[in-house]
């Protein structure tokens, strides 16, 4: 069983920034598609960003501009830099990994972390 461990969540004022991290086994970062998802109470889980095995990022149109995904293979860590946060960004954020980009984006990734809570106050 692969363990992905998120960290970096917390409480922040609107307009602030946070950087989330996701640590896991080395081979995940060199071979898998990885991504960040979020879910808030009463809402469906939504994709935030993804990165290919070669580091190429992808974002849904709704997430472009404020969020930046990156990974550091040397540190076996995936990051999500979030800027200009709004209360609508409040959610549990999860990292995920899969060998298939399609499975990742439809929310059926093979591996998931436990999540880290982000709370943005107005």
Tab-separated table of C-alpha atoms in Angstrom:
chain	number	residue	atom	x	y	z
A	1	UNK	CA	0.000	0.000	0.000
A	2	UNK	CA	1.407	3.356	-1.057
A	3	UNK	CA	1.234	6.111	1.498
A	4	UNK	CA	0.856	9.675	0.363
A	5	UNK	CA	1.048	12.223	3.159
A	6	UNK	CA	-0.218	15.766	2.716
A	7	UNK	CA	0.826	18.681	4.883
A	8	UNK	CA	0.762	22.455	4.844
A	9	UNK	CA	-2.922	23.097	5.344
A	10	UNK	CA	-4.219	25.536	7.893
A	11	UNK	CA	-6.245	28.656	8.439
A	12	UNK	CA	-5.561	31.813	6.497
A	13	UNK	CA	-7.246	35.135	5.809
A	14	UNK	CA	-8.731	35.838	2.414
A	15	UNK	CA	-6.047	37.044	0.046
A	16	UNK	CA	-3.393	34.944	1.736
A	17	UNK	CA	-1.309	32.073	0.467
A	18	UNK	CA	-0.532	28.508	1.441
A	19	UNK	CA	1.750	25.842	0.042
A	20	UNK	CA	0.638	22.255	0.369
A	21	UNK	CA	3.053	19.362	0.213
A	22	UNK	CA	2.579	15.673	-0.527
A	23	UNK	CA	5.306	13.183	0.333
A	24	UNK	CA	5.484	9.573	-0.789
A	25	UNK	CA	7.630	6.816	-2.294
A	26	UNK	CA	10.299	7.797	-4.796
A	27	UNK	CA	8.921	5.829	-7.755
A	28	UNK	CA	5.603	7.674	-7.606
A	29	UNK	CA	7.272	10.971	-8.471
A	30	UNK	CA	9.195	9.647	-11.437
A	31	UNK	CA	6.560	7.472	-13.072
A	32	UNK	CA	3.039	8.471	-12.038
A	33	UNK	CA	0.609	11.194	-12.912
A	34	UNK	CA	-0.060	13.128	-9.733
A	35	UNK	CA	-2.666	15.649	-8.807
A	36	UNK	CA	-4.417	17.709	-6.185
A	37	UNK	CA	-8.126	17.472	-5.490
A	38	UNK	CA	-10.374	19.167	-2.998
A	39	UNK	CA	-13.721	18.544	-1.396
A	40	UNK	CA	-15.815	20.708	0.858
A	41	UNK	CA	-18.904	19.590	2.802
A	42	UNK	CA	-21.898	19.035	0.564
A	43	UNK	CA	-19.902	19.334	-2.627
A	44	UNK	CA	-18.393	16.847	-5.014
A	45	UNK	CA	-14.669	16.343	-5.114
A	46	UNK	CA	-13.051	18.454	-7.808
A	47	UNK	CA	-9.691	18.395	-9.492
A	48	UNK	CA	-7.394	21.319	-8.796
A	49	UNK	CA	-4.240	20.543	-10.731
A	50	UNK	CA	-2.206	17.672	-12.093
A	51	UNK	CA	1.342	17.045	-13.227
A	52	UNK	CA	2.679	14.466	-15.636
A	53	UNK	CA	5.620	12.236	-14.878
A	54	UNK	CA	7.826	14.682	-16.780
A	55	UNK	CA	6.581	17.601	-14.686
A	56	UNK	CA	4.163	19.160	-17.187
A	57	UNK	CA	1.286	20.781	-15.279
A	58	UNK	CA	-2.404	20.882	-16.160
A	59	UNK	CA	-5.212	22.894	-14.603
A	60	UNK	CA	-8.947	23.077	-15.060
A	61	UNK	CA	-9.961	26.456	-16.477
A	62	UNK	CA	-11.540	27.393	-13.146
A	63	UNK	CA	-8.227	26.926	-11.318
A	64	UNK	CA	-5.880	28.666	-13.703
A	65	UNK	CA	-4.019	31.671	-12.435
A	66	UNK	CA	-3.990	31.281	-8.656
A	67	UNK	CA	-2.717	27.744	-8.132
A	68	UNK	CA	0.619	26.280	-9.188
A	69	UNK	CA	1.480	22.604	-9.036
A	70	UNK	CA	5.047	21.358	-9.029
A	71	UNK	CA	7.063	18.415	-7.878
A	72	UNK	CA	10.566	17.878	-6.624
A	73	UNK	CA	11.731	14.392	-7.538
A	74	UNK	CA	14.840	14.733	-5.383
A	75	UNK	CA	12.637	15.317	-2.328
A	76	UNK	CA	9.834	12.961	-3.393
A	77	UNK	CA	7.400	15.789	-2.835
A	78	UNK	CA	4.468	17.256	-4.738
A	79	UNK	CA	3.510	20.864	-4.067
A	80	UNK	CA	0.505	23.076	-4.561
A	81	UNK	CA	1.143	26.799	-4.207
A	82	UNK	CA	-2.132	28.597	-3.604
A	83	UNK	CA	-2.332	32.390	-3.830
A	84	UNK	CA	-5.101	34.959	-3.436
A	85	UNK	CA	-7.172	32.505	-1.457
A	86	UNK	CA	-10.885	33.117	-0.989
A	87	UNK	CA	-13.394	31.526	1.397
A	88	UNK	CA	-14.581	29.435	-1.563
A	89	UNK	CA	-11.231	27.656	-1.474
A	90	UNK	CA	-12.037	26.224	1.947
A	91	UNK	CA	-11.925	22.443	1.615
A	92	UNK	CA	-10.040	19.278	2.403
A	93	UNK	CA	-7.224	18.968	-0.100
A	94	UNK	CA	-5.966	15.583	-1.247
A	95	UNK	CA	-3.086	14.459	-3.357
A	96	UNK	CA	-3.451	11.444	-5.608
A	97	UNK	CA	-1.372	9.372	-7.988
A	98	UNK	CA	-2.065	6.961	-10.840
A	99	UNK	CA	-0.359	5.533	-13.894
A	100	UNK	CA	-3.296	6.746	-15.980
A	101	UNK	CA	-3.980	10.451	-16.500
A	102	UNK	CA	-7.602	9.642	-17.283
A	103	UNK	CA	-8.152	7.689	-14.074
A	104	UNK	CA	-6.526	10.490	-12.127
A	105	UNK	CA	-8.771	13.191	-13.581
A	106	UNK	CA	-12.008	11.278	-13.198
A	107	UNK	CA	-11.216	10.856	-9.529
A	108	UNK	CA	-10.436	7.163	-9.656
A	109	UNK	CA	-6.742	7.351	-8.882
A	110	UNK	CA	-5.017	4.323	-7.463
A	111	UNK	CA	-3.467	6.126	-4.510
A	112	UNK	CA	-4.782	8.869	-2.258
A	113	UNK	CA	-3.528	10.725	0.753
A	114	UNK	CA	-5.540	11.373	3.899
A	115	UNK	CA	-6.000	15.047	3.126
A	116	UNK	CA	-5.066	18.365	4.679
A	117	UNK	CA	-7.645	20.968	5.671
A	118	UNK	CA	-7.522	24.476	4.242
A	119	UNK	CA	-9.762	27.089	5.825
A	120	UNK	CA	-9.969	30.617	4.436
A	121	UNK	CA	-11.762	33.265	6.449
A	122	UNK	CA	-13.140	36.513	5.114
